[in-house]
């Protein structure tokens, strides 16, 4: 364990996904492929939306923000994971660990807020279409997006501010492949009551409140769709929000599973699997889901790459 003269931890030892060399090679190939696809897919989404005037609408504006958040999320976690898998180093410095926590909390909180904003956009589009241009004007969209990013930064700043005040003078082994607040609190030799209280408050707001708001939006959306008489009208209305509904389901299912799993020894391994889902798999699947389920995005991508016609 790397310590200084005052026995304070100056670096942490991350626990890998597996100690089996064969599995490490498999994980390396798998996560490297996911990372490349996530970067390429989300970058293409941003470029397609930016260059196509037809996609300069609130829905695609929020989608571009989601793609940017996904790039930051996967780039915060996967490169260090790949470094450990190639056997270079499973150590992370104290500053590096705090930096990873900062960006991870920022992005995950912002994504939950953004998914709620996207659900509200779909609610206005389907339930109040005559007022859409007023309720989702560009100033309001920019304000919502700004709120998402700023609140995310404020949230992570509070957690980091409380975290850096703690002393880490015992074991430096993190039972995970990344730095996150709960695992770090287990290593602290300082009182962590305030940290735990803030975690509960943040989980309640970002997780529970946003989940309820999203579900309320979709209850109104589904009710409105069911009241549409024609089958074609129902299909067209549902197609405008189906991709977002799939992303919300994938994202919240992993989060709910994380908090409902039992605190047994196997839960640490389960936590690694779930964390990899929303930090590596989800950022890879999101652009695929939105491009496959959305005709306008597919058309925009084909214009960027005519060879794929």
mmCIF file of N, CA and C in Angstrom, residues 9 11-16 90-94 97-98 100-101 168 171-187 268 272:
data_model
loop_
_atom_site.group_PDB
_atom_site.id
_atom_site.type_symbol
_atom_site.label_atom_id
_atom_site.label_comp_id
_atom_site.label_asym_id
_atom_site.label_seq_id
_atom_site.Cartn_x
_atom_site.Cartn_y
_atom_site.Cartn_z
ATOM 1 N N UNK A 9 -3.325 7.534 2.792
ATOM 2 C CA UNK A 9 -3.315 6.912 1.468
ATOM 3 C C UNK A 9 -3.164 7.966 0.379
ATOM 4 N N UNK A 11 -2.717 6.787 -2.969
ATOM 5 C CA UNK A 11 -3.218 6.130 -4.177
ATOM 6 C C UNK A 11 -4.073 4.941 -3.754
ATOM 7 N N UNK A 12 -4.934 4.516 -4.676
ATOM 8 C CA UNK A 12 -5.833 3.410 -4.395
ATOM 9 C C UNK A 12 -5.559 2.262 -5.352
ATOM 10 N N UNK A 13 -5.896 1.072 -4.919
ATOM 11 C CA UNK A 13 -5.736 -0.124 -5.737
ATOM 12 C C UNK A 13 -7.122 -0.594 -6.179
ATOM 13 N N UNK A 14 -7.363 -0.544 -7.479
ATOM 14 C CA UNK A 14 -8.661 -0.941 -8.018
ATOM 15 C C UNK A 14 -8.705 -2.445 -8.230
ATOM 16 N N UNK A 15 -9.840 -3.047 -7.914
ATOM 17 C CA UNK A 15 -10.029 -4.471 -8.129
ATOM 18 C C UNK A 15 -10.564 -4.687 -9.536
ATOM 19 N N UNK A 16 -9.912 -5.539 -10.305
ATOM 20 C CA UNK A 16 -10.313 -5.764 -11.688
ATOM 21 C C UNK A 16 -11.590 -6.574 -11.806
ATOM 22 N N UNK A 90 -3.178 -1.241 -11.998
ATOM 23 C CA UNK A 90 -4.499 -1.250 -11.381
ATOM 24 C C UNK A 90 -4.549 -0.217 -10.261
ATOM 25 N N UNK A 91 -3.518 0.644 -10.213
ATOM 26 C CA UNK A 91 -3.470 1.710 -9.217
ATOM 27 C C UNK A 91 -4.036 3.000 -9.804
ATOM 28 N N UNK A 92 -4.614 3.806 -8.951
ATOM 29 C CA UNK A 92 -5.087 5.134 -9.354
ATOM 30 C C UNK A 92 -4.732 6.111 -8.245
ATOM 31 N N UNK A 93 -4.191 7.247 -8.627
ATOM 32 C CA UNK A 93 -3.772 8.227 -7.630
ATOM 33 C C UNK A 93 -4.982 8.818 -6.909
ATOM 34 N N UNK A 94 -4.734 9.417 -5.767
ATOM 35 C CA UNK A 94 -5.814 10.057 -4.996
ATOM 36 C C UNK A 94 -6.507 11.120 -5.853
ATOM 37 N N UNK A 97 -8.491 9.524 -8.598
ATOM 38 C CA UNK A 97 -9.715 8.926 -8.063
ATOM 39 C C UNK A 97 -10.784 9.992 -7.841
ATOM 40 N N UNK A 98 -10.408 11.120 -7.250
ATOM 41 C CA UNK A 98 -11.360 12.209 -7.008
ATOM 42 C C UNK A 98 -11.884 12.781 -8.329
ATOM 43 N N UNK A 100 -12.190 11.119 -11.168
ATOM 44 C CA UNK A 100 -13.124 10.141 -11.726
ATOM 45 C C UNK A 100 -14.481 10.229 -11.035
ATOM 46 N N UNK A 101 -14.466 10.357 -9.706
ATOM 47 C CA UNK A 101 -15.716 10.498 -8.948
ATOM 48 C C UNK A 101 -16.455 11.764 -9.372
ATOM 49 N N UNK A 168 -8.090 8.966 4.586
ATOM 50 C CA UNK A 168 -8.007 7.565 4.195
ATOM 51 C C UNK A 168 -6.673 7.034 4.696
ATOM 52 N N UNK A 171 -6.833 0.570 4.668
ATOM 53 C CA UNK A 171 -6.653 -0.140 3.403
ATOM 54 C C UNK A 171 -6.905 0.798 2.231
ATOM 55 N N UNK A 172 -6.169 0.584 1.158
ATOM 56 C CA UNK A 172 -6.369 1.402 -0.038
ATOM 57 C C UNK A 172 -6.962 0.594 -1.187
ATOM 58 N N UNK A 173 -7.474 -0.605 -0.902
ATOM 59 C CA UNK A 173 -8.028 -1.474 -1.942
ATOM 60 C C UNK A 173 -9.519 -1.218 -2.125
ATOM 61 N N UNK A 174 -9.874 -0.742 -3.304
ATOM 62 C CA UNK A 174 -11.271 -0.491 -3.657
ATOM 63 C C UNK A 174 -11.841 -1.747 -4.309
ATOM 64 N N UNK A 175 -12.937 -2.240 -3.777
ATOM 65 C CA UNK A 175 -13.527 -3.478 -4.303
ATOM 66 C C UNK A 175 -14.419 -3.195 -5.512
ATOM 67 N N UNK A 176 -13.829 -2.519 -6.458
ATOM 68 C CA UNK A 176 -14.534 -2.156 -7.687
ATOM 69 C C UNK A 176 -13.485 -1.802 -8.736
ATOM 70 N N UNK A 177 -13.937 -1.686 -10.021
ATOM 71 C CA UNK A 177 -12.977 -1.322 -11.060
ATOM 72 C C UNK A 177 -12.949 0.191 -11.299
ATOM 73 N N UNK A 178 -13.688 0.945 -10.468
ATOM 74 C CA UNK A 178 -13.678 2.397 -10.563
ATOM 75 C C UNK A 178 -13.838 3.005 -9.172
ATOM 76 N N UNK A 179 -13.605 4.309 -9.091
ATOM 77 C CA UNK A 179 -13.805 5.032 -7.831
ATOM 78 C C UNK A 179 -15.243 5.529 -7.778
ATOM 79 N N UNK A 180 -15.923 5.264 -6.693
ATOM 80 C CA UNK A 180 -17.261 5.790 -6.477
ATOM 81 C C UNK A 180 -17.425 6.069 -4.989
ATOM 82 N N UNK A 181 -18.351 6.944 -4.658
ATOM 83 C CA UNK A 181 -18.479 7.415 -3.277
ATOM 84 C C UNK A 181 -18.723 6.299 -2.266
ATOM 85 N N UNK A 182 -19.697 5.401 -2.463
ATOM 86 C CA UNK A 182 -19.958 4.374 -1.445
ATOM 87 C C UNK A 182 -18.741 3.520 -1.098
ATOM 88 N N UNK A 183 -17.983 3.100 -2.113
ATOM 89 C CA UNK A 183 -16.817 2.257 -1.849
ATOM 90 C C UNK A 183 -15.714 3.044 -1.157
ATOM 91 N N UNK A 184 -15.586 4.325 -1.470
ATOM 92 C CA UNK A 184 -14.571 5.153 -0.820
ATOM 93 C C UNK A 184 -14.932 5.416 0.639
ATOM 94 N N UNK A 185 -16.221 5.583 0.922
ATOM 95 C CA UNK A 185 -16.648 5.825 2.302
ATOM 96 C C UNK A 185 -16.312 4.632 3.203
ATOM 97 N N UNK A 186 -16.319 3.434 2.628
ATOM 98 C CA UNK A 186 -15.982 2.237 3.392
ATOM 99 C C UNK A 186 -14.512 2.223 3.815
ATOM 100 N N UNK A 187 -13.670 2.954 3.064
ATOM 101 C CA UNK A 187 -12.231 2.990 3.344
ATOM 102 C C UNK A 187 -11.833 4.139 4.254
ATOM 103 N N UNK A 268 -20.909 -7.523 -4.640
ATOM 104 C CA UNK A 268 -19.796 -6.736 -5.173
ATOM 105 C C UNK A 268 -19.549 -7.085 -6.644
ATOM 106 N N UNK A 272 -20.345 -4.744 -10.160
ATOM 107 C CA UNK A 272 -19.440 -4.504 -11.290
ATOM 108 C C UNK A 272 -20.162 -4.683 -12.617
#
